[in-house]
Amino acid sequence: MKIATYNVNGVNGRLPVLLRWLKEAKPDIVCLQELKCPQEKFPIEEIKKAGYNAIWKGQKSWNGVAILAKGFEITEVQNTLPGDSDDFQSRYIEAIIDQMVICCLYLPNGNPYPGEKFDYKLSWIKRFKRRTNQLIKMELPAILIGDFNIIPNDIDVYKPEKWENDALFRTEVRKAYKDLQKKGWTDSLRKIYPDETIYTFWDYLYKSYDRNAGMRLDHILLSPFLADNLTHAGVDKQVRGWEKSSDHAPTWIELKK
């Protein structure tokens, strides 16, 4: 089974890119972030024509998350991260697919640091960790998948010394990522490629993609009850080079069933 995440950076504006990638890569389950469209504008008819069921939570202008599945039913669990009834940002959707819990997330960026946006990022992470701990305690086969807006280690960014005071690379958020791993969540890409330079995002500026001056922001973490099923992982880097593509590239894993 192939499971992927893709920050599409505007699902309607980049729909041709998304549909082309779905046709070529043939993932079974896809988590999308940054839809940038209200609920009623999600291109569900085009997604269905491509062979996928979908659940989604849109938001006008920004944010928005979705889960797509080909050949599987999707049972929505929740479309809001628990713990703050005043948080209306569309950043989390959770579903059960083929007896797995799929947690699709678009974690806040947090910049500029310091400031309210960084404080919101830390509070969101705190709520997220509570949910992930519940999944571990329930001994569920679960996947945390999406745009984490966290650069876990120096190897995951071009010239790490320049990012010390960026909200993506602050000590607090990297510690939170490591805490997930300590709880038993497996970083899929690092499990398969422990020492390689692998990026999932390249800025549109400064010819970052051409120079491979990127960072790894998109992650797929497996609970202890799925980790042994991991067989392959990768990044479809070439998609970032397509015309009118997102600044992220699709990231994927394969699980044996």
Coordinates of C-alpha atoms in Angstrom, one line a residue:
M1 CA 0.0 0.0 0.0
K2 CA 1.3 3.4 -1.0
I3 CA 0.5 6.4 1.3
A4 CA 1.5 9.9 0.5
T5 CA 1.4 13.5 1.7
Y6 CA 1.4 16.6 -0.5
N7 CA 1.2 20.2 0.5
V8 CA -0.5 21.2 -2.8
N9 CA -0.4 25.0 -2.0
G10 CA -3.8 25.7 -3.6
V11 CA -5.8 22.7 -4.7
N12 CA -7.7 24.5 -7.5
G13 CA -4.9 26.6 -8.9
R14 CA -2.6 23.5 -9.0
L15 CA -5.2 20.9 -9.8
P16 CA -3.6 19.9 -13.2
V17 CA -0.4 19.1 -11.3
L18 CA -2.2 17.2 -8.6
L19 CA -4.1 15.1 -11.1
R20 CA -1.0 14.4 -13.2
W21 CA 0.9 13.2 -10.1
L22 CA -2.0 11.0 -9.0
K23 CA -2.1 9.4 -12.4
E24 CA 1.6 8.8 -12.5
A25 CA 2.4 7.9 -8.9
K26 CA -0.8 5.9 -8.2
P27 CA -0.9 6.3 -4.4
D28 CA -3.6 4.4 -2.5
I29 CA -4.0 7.1 0.2
V30 CA -3.1 10.8 -0.1
C31 CA -3.2 13.5 2.5
L32 CA -3.3 17.1 1.2
Q33 CA -2.6 20.3 3.0
E34 CA -3.0 24.0 2.2
L35 CA -6.0 23.6 0.1
K36 CA -6.6 27.4 0.1
C37 CA -10.3 27.0 -0.8
P38 CA -13.6 27.1 1.1
Q39 CA -15.4 23.8 1.7
E40 CA -17.8 24.1 -1.2
K41 CA -15.0 24.9 -3.7
F42 CA -13.0 21.7 -3.2
P43 CA -12.8 20.0 -6.7
I44 CA -14.5 16.7 -5.6
E45 CA -15.8 15.9 -9.0
E46 CA -12.3 16.0 -10.6
I47 CA -11.0 14.0 -7.7
K48 CA -13.7 11.3 -8.1
K49 CA -12.9 11.1 -11.9
A50 CA -9.3 10.4 -10.9
G51 CA -10.7 7.4 -8.9
Y52 CA -10.5 8.7 -5.4
N53 CA -12.9 9.2 -2.5
A54 CA -12.3 12.2 -0.3
I55 CA -13.0 13.9 2.9
W56 CA -11.9 17.5 3.5
K57 CA -12.1 20.6 5.5
G58 CA -11.6 23.7 3.5
Q59 CA -11.0 27.3 4.6
K60 CA -11.2 30.5 2.6
S61 CA -7.9 31.9 1.4
W62 CA -5.6 29.7 3.7
N63 CA -5.1 26.3 5.3
G64 CA -7.4 23.4 4.5
V65 CA -6.7 19.6 4.7
A66 CA -8.0 16.6 2.9
I67 CA -7.7 12.8 2.8
L68 CA -8.1 10.9 -0.5
A69 CA -8.4 7.1 -0.9
K70 CA -8.6 4.9 -3.9
G71 CA -10.4 1.6 -3.4
F72 CA -11.0 2.2 0.3
E73 CA -13.9 3.6 2.3
I74 CA -13.0 6.7 4.5
T75 CA -14.6 7.0 7.9
E76 CA -14.0 10.5 9.3
V77 CA -13.2 10.6 13.0
Q78 CA -12.8 14.3 13.5
N79 CA -11.8 17.4 11.5
T80 CA -10.6 19.6 14.3
L81 CA -7.7 19.0 16.6
P82 CA -9.2 18.6 20.1
G83 CA -8.3 20.9 23.0
D84 CA -9.2 24.4 21.9
S85 CA -12.8 25.2 20.9
D86 CA -11.7 28.7 19.8
D87 CA -9.3 27.5 17.2
F88 CA -11.0 27.7 13.8
Q89 CA -8.0 27.2 11.6
S90 CA -8.4 24.2 9.3
R91 CA -5.3 22.2 10.0
Y92 CA -6.3 18.7 11.1
I93 CA -8.5 15.9 9.8
E94 CA -8.5 12.3 11.1
A95 CA -10.0 9.2 9.5
I96 CA -10.0 5.4 9.6
I97 CA -9.0 3.7 6.3
D98 CA -8.5 0.0 6.0
Q99 CA -8.3 -0.3 9.9
M100 CA -5.6 2.4 10.1
V101 CA -6.0 5.8 11.8
I102 CA -4.8 8.5 9.4
C103 CA -4.0 11.8 11.0
C104 CA -3.5 14.4 8.3
L105 CA -2.0 17.7 9.7
Y106 CA -0.9 21.1 8.6
L107 CA 1.0 22.3 11.6
P108 CA 1.3 26.1 12.0
N109 CA 4.4 27.8 10.5
G110 CA 5.0 29.9 13.6
N111 CA 6.9 32.8 12.0
P112 CA 7.9 35.4 12.9
Y113 CA 9.7 34.2 16.0
P114 CA 9.2 35.3 18.7
G115 CA 5.5 36.3 18.6
E116 CA 1.9 35.3 18.8
K117 CA 2.2 33.0 15.8
F118 CA 5.0 31.0 17.4
D119 CA 3.1 30.8 20.7
Y120 CA 0.1 29.4 18.7
K121 CA 2.4 26.9 17.1
L122 CA 3.6 25.6 20.5
S123 CA 0.1 25.4 21.9
W124 CA -1.0 23.5 18.7
I125 CA 1.9 21.1 19.2
K126 CA 0.9 20.5 22.8
R127 CA -2.6 19.6 21.8
F128 CA -1.3 17.4 19.0
K129 CA 1.0 15.5 21.4
R130 CA -2.0 14.8 23.7
R131 CA -3.8 13.2 20.7
T132 CA -0.8 11.2 19.6
N133 CA -0.3 9.9 23.2
Q134 CA -3.9 8.7 23.2
L135 CA -3.3 6.7 19.9
I136 CA -0.3 5.1 21.4
K137 CA -2.1 4.1 24.6
M138 CA -4.9 2.6 22.6
E139 CA -2.3 0.5 20.7
L140 CA -3.7 1.6 17.3
P141 CA -2.1 1.3 13.9
A142 CA -1.8 5.0 13.2
I143 CA 0.0 7.4 10.9
L144 CA 0.8 11.0 11.6
I145 CA 1.2 12.5 8.1
G146 CA 1.5 16.0 6.6
D147 CA 3.3 19.3 6.6
F148 CA 4.7 19.5 10.1
N149 CA 6.5 22.8 9.5
I150 CA 9.4 21.3 11.5
I151 CA 12.9 20.8 10.4
P152 CA 14.0 17.9 12.7
N153 CA 17.8 18.0 12.3
D154 CA 20.7 19.8 10.7
I155 CA 20.8 17.2 7.9
D156 CA 17.2 18.2 7.0
V157 CA 18.0 21.8 5.8
Y158 CA 20.4 23.5 3.5
K159 CA 22.9 25.6 5.6
P160 CA 21.3 24.9 9.0
E161 CA 23.3 27.7 10.7
K162 CA 21.0 30.2 8.9
W163 CA 17.8 28.9 10.5
E164 CA 18.7 29.0 14.2
N165 CA 16.0 31.6 15.1
D166 CA 13.4 30.5 12.5
A167 CA 10.2 29.0 13.9
L168 CA 10.7 25.9 11.7
F169 CA 14.0 25.1 13.4
R170 CA 13.7 26.4 16.9
T171 CA 14.9 24.2 19.7
E172 CA 11.3 23.9 21.1
V173 CA 9.8 22.5 18.0
R174 CA 12.6 20.1 17.2
K175 CA 12.4 18.8 20.8
A176 CA 8.7 18.2 20.3
Y177 CA 9.4 16.2 17.2
K178 CA 12.0 14.1 19.1
D179 CA 9.5 13.6 21.9
L180 CA 7.1 12.0 19.4
Q181 CA 9.9 9.6 18.4
K182 CA 10.7 8.8 22.0
K183 CA 7.0 7.9 22.5
G184 CA 7.4 5.3 19.7
W185 CA 6.6 7.1 16.5
T186 CA 8.9 6.2 13.6
D187 CA 10.1 8.8 11.1
S188 CA 9.6 6.8 7.9
L189 CA 12.0 8.5 5.7
R190 CA 14.8 8.4 8.2
K191 CA 14.1 4.8 8.9
I192 CA 14.8 4.0 5.2
Y193 CA 17.4 6.7 4.6
P194 CA 19.2 7.4 7.9
D195 CA 22.0 9.5 6.6
E196 CA 21.0 10.9 3.2
T197 CA 20.2 14.5 2.4
I198 CA 16.5 14.5 1.6
Y199 CA 14.3 17.6 1.1
T200 CA 10.6 18.0 0.6
F201 CA 10.4 21.8 0.1
W202 CA 12.2 24.3 -2.0
D203 CA 11.4 28.0 -1.9
Y204 CA 10.4 29.8 -5.1
L205 CA 13.1 32.4 -4.5
Y206 CA 16.8 32.3 -5.3
K207 CA 16.6 29.3 -7.6
S208 CA 16.4 27.1 -4.5
Y209 CA 15.1 24.1 -6.4
D210 CA 17.9 24.3 -9.0
R211 CA 20.5 24.5 -6.3
N212 CA 18.8 21.9 -4.2
A213 CA 18.7 24.4 -1.3
G214 CA 15.7 22.9 0.4
M215 CA 14.4 21.5 3.7
R216 CA 12.5 18.5 5.0
L217 CA 9.1 19.7 6.4
D218 CA 6.8 16.9 5.2
H219 CA 6.8 13.8 7.4
I220 CA 5.2 10.4 7.8
L221 CA 5.4 9.0 11.3
L222 CA 4.2 5.5 12.1
S223 CA 2.9 4.1 15.4
P224 CA 4.7 1.1 16.9
F225 CA 1.9 -1.0 15.6
L226 CA 2.7 -0.2 12.0
A227 CA 6.4 0.5 11.9
D228 CA 7.4 -3.0 11.1
N229 CA 5.2 -2.9 7.9
L230 CA 7.4 -0.1 6.3
T231 CA 9.1 -1.3 3.2
H232 CA 9.9 1.8 1.1
A233 CA 9.8 5.6 1.3
G234 CA 10.7 8.5 -0.9
V235 CA 10.1 12.0 -2.2
D236 CA 8.8 12.7 -5.8
K237 CA 11.3 15.6 -6.2
Q238 CA 10.7 15.9 -9.9
V239 CA 7.1 17.1 -9.3
R240 CA 8.5 20.3 -7.7
G241 CA 10.1 21.1 -11.1
W242 CA 6.8 20.8 -13.0
E243 CA 5.3 24.0 -14.3
K244 CA 3.1 25.8 -11.8
S245 CA 3.9 23.2 -9.1
S246 CA 3.7 23.6 -5.4
D247 CA 6.9 24.6 -3.5
H248 CA 6.5 21.2 -1.7
A249 CA 7.0 17.8 -3.4
P250 CA 4.9 14.7 -2.6
T251 CA 6.4 12.4 0.1
W252 CA 5.4 8.8 0.3
I253 CA 5.8 5.4 2.0
E254 CA 4.9 1.9 1.1
L255 CA 3.6 -0.6 3.7
K256 CA 3.3 -4.3 3.4
K257 CA -0.2 -5.6 4.4

